[in-house]
PDB file of C-alpha atoms and ligand atoms in Angstrom:
ATOM      1  CA  UNK A   1      -3.028  13.082   5.748  1.00 95.00           C
ATOM      2  CA  UNK A   2      -6.121  10.955   5.548  1.00 97.00           C
ATOM      3  CA  UNK A   3      -7.701   7.546   5.562  1.00 98.00           C
ATOM      4  CA  UNK A   4     -10.258   6.657   2.884  1.00 98.00           C
ATOM      5  CA  UNK A   5     -12.824   3.878   3.142  1.00 98.00           C
ATOM      6  CA  UNK A   6     -12.973   2.789  -0.504  1.00 98.00           C
ATOM      7  CA  UNK A   7     -15.287  -0.131   0.201  1.00 98.00           C
ATOM      8  CA  UNK A   8     -16.946  -1.483   3.333  1.00 98.00           C
ATOM      9  CA  UNK A   9     -18.866  -4.540   2.107  1.00 98.00           C
ATOM     10  CA  UNK A  10     -18.495  -8.270   2.444  1.00 98.00           C
ATOM     11  CA  UNK A  11     -17.188 -10.515  -0.318  1.00 98.00           C
ATOM     12  CA  UNK A  12     -20.391 -10.558  -2.392  1.00 98.00           C
ATOM     13  CA  UNK A  13     -20.889  -6.793  -2.042  1.00 98.00           C
ATOM     14  CA  UNK A  14     -24.135  -5.041  -1.083  1.00 98.00           C
ATOM     15  CA  UNK A  15     -26.535  -5.121  -2.846  1.00 98.00           C
ATOM     16  CA  UNK A  16     -25.930  -8.801  -3.481  1.00 98.00           C
ATOM     17  CA  UNK A  17     -26.769 -10.138  -6.923  1.00 98.00           C
ATOM     18  CA  UNK A  18     -30.362 -11.400  -7.053  1.00 98.00           C
ATOM     19  CA  UNK A  19     -31.336 -10.282  -3.543  1.00 98.00           C
ATOM     20  CA  UNK A  20     -34.502  -8.349  -2.740  1.00 98.00           C
ATOM     21  CA  UNK A  21     -33.925  -7.822   0.996  1.00 98.00           C
ATOM     22  CA  UNK A  22     -34.508  -4.421   2.595  1.00 98.00           C
ATOM     23  CA  UNK A  23     -30.797  -3.537   2.684  1.00 98.00           C
ATOM     24  CA  UNK A  24     -30.143  -4.583  -0.904  1.00 98.00           C
ATOM     25  CA  UNK A  25     -33.140  -2.479  -2.018  1.00 98.00           C
ATOM     26  CA  UNK A  26     -32.320   0.417   0.352  1.00 98.00           C
ATOM     27  CA  UNK A  27     -31.986   3.915  -1.077  1.00 98.00           C
ATOM     28  CA  UNK A  28     -29.593   4.968   1.683  1.00 98.00           C
ATOM     29  CA  UNK A  29     -26.228   5.334  -0.128  1.00 98.00           C
ATOM     30  CA  UNK A  30     -24.507   4.013   3.013  1.00 98.00           C
ATOM     31  CA  UNK A  31     -26.210   0.665   2.355  1.00 98.00           C
ATOM     32  CA  UNK A  32     -24.351   0.302  -0.954  1.00 98.00           C
ATOM     33  CA  UNK A  33     -21.105  -1.411  -0.116  1.00 98.00           C
ATOM     34  CA  UNK A  34     -18.341  -2.274  -2.529  1.00 98.00           C
ATOM     35  CA  UNK A  35     -15.835  -4.891  -1.441  1.00 98.00           C
ATOM     36  CA  UNK A  36     -13.753  -3.821   1.569  1.00 98.00           C
ATOM     37  CA  UNK A  37     -10.623  -1.818   0.753  1.00 98.00           C
ATOM     38  CA  UNK A  38      -9.009   1.407   1.919  1.00 98.00           C
ATOM     39  CA  UNK A  39      -6.330   3.966   1.127  1.00 98.00           C
ATOM     40  CA  UNK A  40      -3.916   6.129   3.104  1.00 98.00           C
ATOM     41  CA  UNK A  41      -2.930   9.475   1.575  1.00 98.00           C
ATOM     42  CA  UNK A  42      -0.279  11.861   2.821  1.00 97.00           C
ATOM     43  CA  UNK A  43       2.483  14.219   1.752  1.00 96.00           C
ATOM     44  CA  UNK A  44       5.956  12.840   2.412  1.00 95.00           C
ATOM     45  CA  UNK A  45       8.940  14.776   3.837  1.00 93.00           C
ATOM     46  CA  UNK A  46       9.963  15.863   0.315  1.00 94.00           C
ATOM     47  CA  UNK A  47       6.526  17.255  -0.466  1.00 95.00           C
ATOM     48  CA  UNK A  48       5.472  14.352  -2.709  1.00 96.00           C
ATOM     49  CA  UNK A  49       1.862  13.190  -2.440  1.00 96.00           C
ATOM     50  CA  UNK A  50       1.657   9.473  -1.645  1.00 97.00           C
ATOM     51  CA  UNK A  51      -1.230   7.028  -1.854  1.00 98.00           C
ATOM     52  CA  UNK A  52      -0.973   3.568  -0.325  1.00 98.00           C
ATOM     53  CA  UNK A  53      -3.738   1.067  -0.974  1.00 98.00           C
ATOM     54  CA  UNK A  54      -4.829  -1.503   1.574  1.00 98.00           C
ATOM     55  CA  UNK A  55      -5.780  -4.464  -0.630  1.00 98.00           C
ATOM     56  CA  UNK A  56      -6.848  -4.365  -4.263  1.00 98.00           C
ATOM     57  CA  UNK A  57     -10.277  -5.933  -4.531  1.00 98.00           C
ATOM     58  CA  UNK A  58     -12.487  -6.530  -7.567  1.00 98.00           C
ATOM     59  CA  UNK A  59     -14.066  -3.046  -7.255  1.00 98.00           C
ATOM     60  CA  UNK A  60     -10.735  -1.209  -7.352  1.00 98.00           C
ATOM     61  CA  UNK A  61     -11.353   0.585 -10.657  1.00 98.00           C
ATOM     62  CA  UNK A  62     -14.715   1.925  -9.541  1.00 98.00           C
ATOM     63  CA  UNK A  63     -13.311   2.872  -6.127  1.00 98.00           C
ATOM     64  CA  UNK A  64     -10.340   4.708  -7.618  1.00 98.00           C
ATOM     65  CA  UNK A  65     -12.578   6.670  -9.967  1.00 98.00           C
ATOM     66  CA  UNK A  66     -15.007   7.595  -7.215  1.00 98.00           C
ATOM     67  CA  UNK A  67     -12.273   8.690  -4.790  1.00 98.00           C
ATOM     68  CA  UNK A  68     -10.392  10.532  -7.534  1.00 98.00           C
ATOM     69  CA  UNK A  69      -7.197   8.557  -6.940  1.00 98.00           C
ATOM     70  CA  UNK A  70      -4.475   9.667  -9.334  1.00 96.00           C
ATOM     71  CA  UNK A  71      -1.551   7.640  -8.076  1.00 97.00           C
ATOM     72  CA  UNK A  72      -0.671   4.506  -6.163  1.00 98.00           C
ATOM     73  CA  UNK A  73       2.741   4.228  -4.581  1.00 98.00           C
ATOM     74  CA  UNK A  74       2.296   0.872  -2.871  1.00 98.00           C
ATOM     75  CA  UNK A  75      -0.283  -1.800  -2.161  1.00 98.00           C
ATOM     76  CA  UNK A  76      -0.240  -3.542   1.196  1.00 98.00           C
ATOM     77  CA  UNK A  77      -2.172  -6.813   1.294  1.00 98.00           C
ATOM     78  CA  UNK A  78      -3.998  -8.282   4.280  1.00 98.00           C
ATOM     79  CA  UNK A  79      -4.587 -11.725   2.756  1.00 98.00           C
ATOM     80  CA  UNK A  80      -5.125 -13.622  -0.460  1.00 98.00           C
ATOM     81  CA  UNK A  81      -8.923 -13.853  -0.737  1.00 98.00           C
ATOM     82  CA  UNK A  82     -10.535 -12.957  -4.035  1.00 98.00           C
ATOM     83  CA  UNK A  83     -12.479 -10.012  -2.595  1.00 98.00           C
ATOM     84  CA  UNK A  84      -9.140  -8.428  -1.570  1.00 98.00           C
ATOM     85  CA  UNK A  85      -6.901  -9.294  -4.518  1.00 98.00           C
ATOM     86  CA  UNK A  86      -8.860  -9.522  -7.766  1.00 98.00           C
ATOM     87  CA  UNK A  87      -8.387  -5.885  -8.720  1.00 98.00           C
ATOM     88  CA  UNK A  88      -4.608  -5.955  -8.855  1.00 98.00           C
ATOM     89  CA  UNK A  89      -4.653  -5.820 -12.640  1.00 96.00           C
ATOM     90  CA  UNK A  90      -6.267  -2.364 -12.517  1.00 97.00           C
ATOM     91  CA  UNK A  91      -3.227  -0.648 -11.027  1.00 98.00           C
ATOM     92  CA  UNK A  92      -1.545  -0.684 -14.432  1.00 98.00           C
ATOM     93  CA  UNK A  93      -3.285   2.644 -15.043  1.00 98.00           C
ATOM     94  CA  UNK A  94      -1.371   4.144 -12.123  1.00 98.00           C
ATOM     95  CA  UNK A  95       1.863   2.828 -13.648  1.00 98.00           C
ATOM     96  CA  UNK A  96       0.976   4.624 -16.859  1.00 97.00           C
ATOM     97  CA  UNK A  97      -0.037   7.894 -15.173  1.00 97.00           C
ATOM     98  CA  UNK A  98       2.855   8.162 -12.736  1.00 96.00           C
ATOM     99  CA  UNK A  99       5.486   6.459 -14.898  1.00 97.00           C
ATOM    100  CA  UNK A 100       6.819   4.331 -12.058  1.00 96.00           C
ATOM    101  CA  UNK A 101       6.507   0.781 -10.748  1.00 97.00           C
ATOM    102  CA  UNK A 102       4.390  -0.026  -7.689  1.00 98.00           C
ATOM    103  CA  UNK A 103       5.583  -1.876  -4.591  1.00 98.00           C
ATOM    104  CA  UNK A 104       3.393  -4.782  -3.526  1.00 98.00           C
ATOM    105  CA  UNK A 105       3.740  -5.864   0.096  1.00 98.00           C
ATOM    106  CA  UNK A 106       2.396  -9.245   1.217  1.00 98.00           C
ATOM    107  CA  UNK A 107       3.260 -12.173   3.462  1.00 98.00           C
ATOM    108  CA  UNK A 108       4.472 -15.443   1.910  1.00 97.00           C
ATOM    109  CA  UNK A 109       1.056 -17.064   1.611  1.00 98.00           C
ATOM    110  CA  UNK A 110      -0.490 -14.036  -0.072  1.00 98.00           C
ATOM    111  CA  UNK A 111       2.516 -13.343  -2.312  1.00 98.00           C
ATOM    112  CA  UNK A 112       2.545 -16.937  -3.568  1.00 98.00           C
ATOM    113  CA  UNK A 113      -1.147 -16.569  -4.424  1.00 98.00           C
ATOM    114  CA  UNK A 114      -0.538 -13.271  -6.259  1.00 98.00           C
ATOM    115  CA  UNK A 115       2.331 -14.739  -8.273  1.00 98.00           C
ATOM    116  CA  UNK A 116       0.211 -17.733  -9.285  1.00 98.00           C
ATOM    117  CA  UNK A 117      -2.932 -15.766 -10.190  1.00 98.00           C
ATOM    118  CA  UNK A 118      -1.076 -12.894 -11.841  1.00 98.00           C
ATOM    119  CA  UNK A 119       1.562 -14.847 -13.746  1.00 97.00           C
ATOM    120  CA  UNK A 120       1.068 -12.509 -16.686  1.00 96.00           C
ATOM    121  CA  UNK A 121       2.336  -9.678 -14.449  1.00 97.00           C
ATOM    122  CA  UNK A 122       5.076 -11.396 -12.471  1.00 96.00           C
ATOM    123  CA  UNK A 123       6.376 -13.537 -15.380  1.00 96.00           C
ATOM    124  CA  UNK A 124       5.769 -11.047 -18.118  1.00 94.00           C
ATOM    125  CA  UNK A 125       8.473 -12.499 -20.346  1.00 93.00           C
ATOM    126  CA  UNK A 126       6.309 -15.620 -20.821  1.00 94.00           C
ATOM    127  CA  UNK A 127       3.352 -13.687 -22.261  1.00 94.00           C
ATOM    128  CA  UNK A 128       2.623 -14.508 -25.923  1.00 94.00           C
ATOM    129  CA  UNK A 129       2.185 -10.816 -26.685  1.00 92.00           C
ATOM    130  CA  UNK A 130       3.793  -8.081 -24.629  1.00 86.00           C
ATOM    131  CA  UNK A 131       0.566  -6.336 -23.646  1.00 86.00           C
ATOM    132  CA  UNK A 132      -0.322  -3.595 -21.162  1.00 92.00           C
ATOM    133  CA  UNK A 133       0.253  -5.191 -17.760  1.00 95.00           C
ATOM    134  CA  UNK A 134       1.031  -3.723 -14.366  1.00 97.00           C
ATOM    135  CA  UNK A 135       4.649  -3.152 -13.344  1.00 97.00           C
ATOM    136  CA  UNK A 136       4.948  -4.339  -9.763  1.00 98.00           C
ATOM    137  CA  UNK A 137       7.818  -4.869  -7.356  1.00 98.00           C
ATOM    138  CA  UNK A 138       7.075  -7.774  -4.979  1.00 98.00           C
ATOM    139  CA  UNK A 139       8.109  -7.072  -1.380  1.00 98.00           C
ATOM    140  CA  UNK A 140       7.693  -9.906   1.088  1.00 98.00           C
ATOM    141  CA  UNK A 141       6.557  -9.272   4.639  1.00 98.00           C
ATOM    142  CA  UNK A 142       8.693 -11.803   6.515  1.00 96.00           C
ATOM    143  CA  UNK A 143       7.226 -13.852   9.355  1.00 95.00           C
ATOM    144  CA  UNK A 144      10.076 -12.576  11.491  1.00 95.00           C
ATOM    145  CA  UNK A 145       9.014  -8.960  10.905  1.00 94.00           C
ATOM    146  CA  UNK A 146       5.494  -9.897  11.986  1.00 95.00           C
ATOM    147  CA  UNK A 147       6.760 -11.688  15.090  1.00 94.00           C
ATOM    148  CA  UNK A 148       9.030  -8.785  16.022  1.00 94.00           C
ATOM    149  CA  UNK A 149       6.433  -6.161  15.186  1.00 94.00           C
ATOM    150  CA  UNK A 150       8.874  -4.267  12.978  1.00 96.00           C
ATOM    151  CA  UNK A 151       7.291  -1.601  10.805  1.00 97.00           C
ATOM    152  CA  UNK A 152       7.556  -1.214   7.043  1.00 97.00           C
ATOM    153  CA  UNK A 153       8.533   2.382   6.346  1.00 98.00           C
ATOM    154  CA  UNK A 154       6.759   3.698   3.242  1.00 98.00           C
ATOM    155  CA  UNK A 155       7.981   7.276   2.669  1.00 98.00           C
ATOM    156  CA  UNK A 156       7.508   8.050   6.359  1.00 97.00           C
ATOM    157  CA  UNK A 157       4.301   6.054   6.847  1.00 98.00           C
ATOM    158  CA  UNK A 158       4.970   3.209   9.254  1.00 98.00           C
ATOM    159  CA  UNK A 159       2.979   0.030   8.654  1.00 98.00           C
ATOM    160  CA  UNK A 160       3.423  -2.489  11.458  1.00 98.00           C
ATOM    161  CA  UNK A 161       2.043  -5.927  10.485  1.00 98.00           C
ATOM    162  CA  UNK A 162      -0.191  -7.470  13.144  1.00 98.00           C
ATOM    163  CA  UNK A 163      -1.071 -11.164  13.024  1.00 98.00           C
ATOM    164  CA  UNK A 164      -4.822 -11.841  13.042  1.00 98.00           C
ATOM    165  CA  UNK A 165      -6.911 -14.954  12.545  1.00 98.00           C
ATOM    166  CA  UNK A 166      -9.499 -15.231   9.748  1.00 98.00           C
ATOM    167  CA  UNK A 167     -10.963 -18.600  10.719  1.00 98.00           C
ATOM    168  CA  UNK A 168      -7.946 -20.891  10.481  1.00 97.00           C
ATOM    169  CA  UNK A 169      -6.138 -18.623   8.039  1.00 98.00           C
ATOM    170  CA  UNK A 170      -3.476 -16.339   9.535  1.00 98.00           C
ATOM    171  CA  UNK A 171      -3.897 -12.896   7.942  1.00 98.00           C
ATOM    172  CA  UNK A 172      -2.386  -9.478   8.543  1.00 98.00           C
ATOM    173  CA  UNK A 173      -3.782  -6.334  10.038  1.00 98.00           C
ATOM    174  CA  UNK A 174      -1.695  -3.165  10.072  1.00 98.00           C
ATOM    175  CA  UNK A 175      -1.049  -0.548  12.682  1.00 98.00           C
ATOM    176  CA  UNK A 176      -0.432   2.604  10.661  1.00 98.00           C
ATOM    177  CA  UNK A 177       1.437   5.571  12.073  1.00 97.00           C
ATOM    178  CA  UNK A 178       3.844   8.205  10.770  1.00 97.00           C
ATOM    179  CA  UNK A 179       7.291   9.557  11.412  1.00 96.00           C
ATOM    180  CA  UNK A 180       7.136  12.525  13.772  1.00 94.00           C
ATOM    181  CA  UNK A 181       8.069  15.118  11.141  1.00 91.00           C
ATOM    182  CA  UNK A 182       5.071  14.159   8.985  1.00 93.00           C
ATOM    183  CA  UNK A 183       2.744  13.752  11.933  1.00 90.00           C
ATOM    184  CA  UNK A 184       3.590  17.162  13.385  1.00 89.00           C
ATOM    185  CA  UNK A 185       2.171  18.848  10.280  1.00 86.00           C
ATOM    186  CA  UNK A 186      -1.151  16.971  10.649  1.00 88.00           C
ATOM    187  CA  UNK A 187      -2.478  17.422  14.182  1.00 85.00           C
ATOM    188  CA  UNK A 188      -6.056  16.281  13.439  1.00 87.00           C
ATOM    189  CA  UNK A 189      -5.105  13.089  11.615  1.00 94.00           C
ATOM    190  CA  UNK A 190      -6.808   9.770  12.510  1.00 97.00           C
ATOM    191  CA  UNK A 191      -3.484   7.988  13.203  1.00 97.00           C
ATOM    192  CA  UNK A 192      -2.286   5.775  14.795  1.00 98.00           C
ATOM    193  CA  UNK A 193      -4.944   3.682  13.083  1.00 98.00           C
ATOM    194  CA  UNK A 194      -5.184  -0.098  12.957  1.00 98.00           C
ATOM    195  CA  UNK A 195      -6.748  -1.708   9.896  1.00 98.00           C
ATOM    196  CA  UNK A 196      -8.109  -5.128  10.820  1.00 98.00           C
ATOM    197  CA  UNK A 197     -10.417  -6.542   8.161  1.00 98.00           C
ATOM    198  CA  UNK A 198     -11.366 -10.220   7.786  1.00 98.00           C
ATOM    199  CA  UNK A 199     -10.856 -11.174  11.408  1.00 98.00           C
ATOM    200  CA  UNK A 200     -12.478 -13.792  13.587  1.00 98.00           C
ATOM    201  CA  UNK A 201      -9.929 -13.641  16.390  1.00 97.00           C
ATOM    202  CA  UNK A 202      -7.042 -11.591  17.716  1.00 97.00           C
ATOM    203  CA  UNK A 203      -4.210 -13.869  18.941  1.00 97.00           C
ATOM    204  CA  UNK A 204      -2.790 -13.045  22.395  1.00 96.00           C
ATOM    205  CA  UNK A 205       0.541 -11.745  21.044  1.00 95.00           C
ATOM    206  CA  UNK A 206      -1.210  -9.174  18.831  1.00 97.00           C
ATOM    207  CA  UNK A 207      -3.195  -7.255  21.428  1.00 97.00           C
ATOM    208  CA  UNK A 208      -0.215  -5.144  22.500  1.00 96.00           C
ATOM    209  CA  UNK A 209      -0.010  -3.655  18.973  1.00 96.00           C
ATOM    210  CA  UNK A 210      -3.609  -2.508  19.126  1.00 98.00           C
ATOM    211  CA  UNK A 211      -3.658  -0.291  22.197  1.00 97.00           C
ATOM    212  CA  UNK A 212      -3.292   3.486  22.178  1.00 97.00           C
ATOM    213  CA  UNK A 213      -5.049   3.923  18.827  1.00 98.00           C
ATOM    214  CA  UNK A 214      -6.840   6.987  17.617  1.00 98.00           C
ATOM    215  CA  UNK A 215      -8.788   4.828  15.200  1.00 98.00           C
ATOM    216  CA  UNK A 216      -9.590   1.139  15.041  1.00 98.00           C
ATOM    217  CA  UNK A 217     -10.994  -0.288  11.803  1.00 98.00           C
ATOM    218  CA  UNK A 218     -12.440  -3.722  12.449  1.00 98.00           C
ATOM    219  CA  UNK A 219     -14.385  -6.480  10.694  1.00 98.00           C
ATOM    220  CA  UNK A 220     -18.075  -6.778  11.692  1.00 98.00           C
ATOM    221  CA  UNK A 221     -19.899  -9.030   9.247  1.00 97.00           C
ATOM    222  CA  UNK A 222     -23.406  -9.422  10.656  1.00 98.00           C
ATOM    223  CA  UNK A 223     -25.269 -10.487  13.833  1.00 98.00           C
ATOM    224  CA  UNK A 224     -25.248 -14.235  13.211  1.00 98.00           C
ATOM    225  CA  UNK A 225     -22.132 -16.257  14.058  1.00 98.00           C
ATOM    226  CA  UNK A 226     -19.671 -16.853  11.213  1.00 98.00           C
ATOM    227  CA  UNK A 227     -16.603 -19.118  11.263  1.00 98.00           C
ATOM    228  CA  UNK A 228     -14.214 -16.594   9.682  1.00 98.00           C
ATOM    229  CA  UNK A 229     -15.555 -13.137  10.599  1.00 98.00           C
ATOM    230  CA  UNK A 230     -16.453 -11.269  13.779  1.00 98.00           C
ATOM    231  CA  UNK A 231     -20.098 -10.656  14.480  1.00 98.00           C
ATOM    232  CA  UNK A 232     -21.097  -7.083  15.294  1.00 98.00           C
ATOM    233  CA  UNK A 233     -21.316  -7.963  19.003  1.00 98.00           C
ATOM    234  CA  UNK A 234     -17.872  -9.554  18.967  1.00 98.00           C
ATOM    235  CA  UNK A 235     -16.444  -6.519  17.177  1.00 98.00           C
ATOM    236  CA  UNK A 236     -18.050  -4.127  19.674  1.00 98.00           C
ATOM    237  CA  UNK A 237     -16.598  -6.185  22.502  1.00 98.00           C
ATOM    238  CA  UNK A 238     -13.052  -6.135  21.066  1.00 98.00           C
ATOM    239  CA  UNK A 239     -13.317  -2.411  20.269  1.00 98.00           C
ATOM    240  CA  UNK A 240     -14.401  -1.810  23.854  1.00 97.00           C
ATOM    241  CA  UNK A 241     -11.409  -3.730  25.184  1.00 97.00           C
ATOM    242  CA  UNK A 242      -8.955  -1.861  22.963  1.00 97.00           C
ATOM    243  CA  UNK A 243     -10.292   1.582  23.938  1.00 97.00           C
ATOM    244  CA  UNK A 244      -9.460   3.311  20.664  1.00 96.00           C
ATOM    245  CA  UNK A 245     -10.708   6.898  20.477  1.00 97.00           C
ATOM    246  CA  UNK A 246     -13.033   5.788  17.667  1.00 98.00           C
ATOM    247  CA  UNK A 247     -13.848   2.451  16.079  1.00 98.00           C
ATOM    248  CA  UNK A 248     -15.173   1.984  12.545  1.00 98.00           C
ATOM    249  CA  UNK A 249     -16.606  -1.318  11.373  1.00 98.00           C
ATOM    250  CA  UNK A 250     -16.181  -2.728   7.859  1.00 98.00           C
ATOM    251  CA  UNK A 251     -16.875  -5.843   5.747  1.00 98.00           C
ATOM    252  CA  UNK A 252     -20.603  -5.728   6.487  1.00 98.00           C
ATOM    253  CA  UNK A 253     -23.061  -8.092   4.850  1.00 98.00           C
ATOM    254  CA  UNK A 254     -26.622  -7.201   3.779  1.00 98.00           C
ATOM    255  CA  UNK A 255     -27.878  -8.240   7.230  1.00 97.00           C
ATOM    256  CA  UNK A 256     -26.892  -4.834   8.669  1.00 98.00           C
ATOM    257  CA  UNK A 257     -28.942  -1.791   7.591  1.00 98.00           C
ATOM    258  CA  UNK A 258     -26.767   1.263   8.168  1.00 98.00           C
ATOM    259  CA  UNK A 259     -29.074   3.621   9.990  1.00 98.00           C
ATOM    260  CA  UNK A 260     -30.810   1.155  12.326  1.00 98.00           C
ATOM    261  CA  UNK A 261     -27.559  -0.634  13.154  1.00 98.00           C
ATOM    262  CA  UNK A 262     -25.710   2.599  13.862  1.00 98.00           C
ATOM    263  CA  UNK A 263     -28.471   3.720  16.240  1.00 98.00           C
ATOM    264  CA  UNK A 264     -27.750   0.755  18.524  1.00 97.00           C
ATOM    265  CA  UNK A 265     -23.950   1.128  18.671  1.00 98.00           C
ATOM    266  CA  UNK A 266     -22.120   2.395  21.760  1.00 98.00           C
ATOM    267  CA  UNK A 267     -20.571   5.890  21.703  1.00 97.00           C
ATOM    268  CA  UNK A 268     -17.486   6.356  19.506  1.00 98.00           C
ATOM    269  CA  UNK A 269     -18.295   3.246  17.448  1.00 98.00           C
ATOM    270  CA  UNK A 270     -19.508   3.573  13.884  1.00 98.00           C
ATOM    271  CA  UNK A 271     -20.423   1.527  10.843  1.00 98.00           C
ATOM    272  CA  UNK A 272     -18.140   2.854   8.125  1.00 98.00           C
ATOM    273  CA  UNK A 273     -19.515   3.526   4.668  1.00 98.00           C
ATOM    274  CA  UNK A 274     -18.078   3.704   1.170  1.00 98.00           C
ATOM    275  CA  UNK A 275     -16.558   7.113   0.554  1.00 98.00           C
ATOM    276  CA  UNK A 276     -16.093   8.031   4.218  1.00 98.00           C
ATOM    277  CA  UNK A 277     -12.829   9.944   4.726  1.00 98.00           C
ATOM    278  CA  UNK A 278     -11.097  10.460   8.084  1.00 98.00           C
ATOM    279  CA  UNK A 279      -8.668  13.374   8.302  1.00 96.00           C
ATOM    280  CA  UNK A 280      -8.265  16.052   5.675  1.00 86.00           C
TER     281      UNK A 280
HETATM  282 ZN1   ZN B 301     -13.018 -10.209   2.729  1.00 76.77          ZN
HETATM  283 ZN1   ZN B 302     -29.847  -8.592   0.410  1.00 76.77          ZN
HETATM  284 ZN1   ZN B 303     -11.125 -12.975   3.592  1.00 76.77          ZN
END
């Protein structure tokens, strides 16, 4: 049972195209950040390996190859932005390898975006030629489920949607935990874990879902204020309030060199990096 950081960078990625700053030119591999995305892997109660993706950004193909992903059972989306959705086409390879469709979970706003952008997938019968497109099963995350904090059960993995604010856009974070039978076999696992990327604020009703975590994954863009992302200081403050056993920051811009930034962080708080795996 494990959690994989597939990408930890902001929307433009690091290095950024055409930038000669110290981080973009850095030789530290932890300063090379693909667009933020993650995966949860575990063995279900029947002994089947499962991989659930958190978002499907434009670097998905490269991330899947690097992490050696061989299947994708479901994709759970946080929001509709391009840096989190423009790799959805790539999952057709998983359809071909595993010979099964893939569930796609998203709230109304994100699902409407996916259906508009990926008409060739969701309205396949309208394609001029029947070409190789992904086979997806849309699954809506209802507002009511978010309000009630009811979990989506994915083969024993429990994903509870948590409302977060990304500027004025309501997005979803997820508290991820497991049914007891699966958890019992994985004592060192990093769950319960909350995945909260692309956040500028945590609404009052959401805090209760974010206590008692082993791991908090949280947006931390840069030092300077940004209207739709937490600064590193804001993220450290929220992580301190939530008292998770460990906090890992993601969605970093090229303003944050890994080594120097890490050196200034409080205990049990870390800048994540591409390829980092928690659990085993
Ligand atoms: Zn983003
Ligand atoms: Zn740069
Ligand atoms: Zn975003």
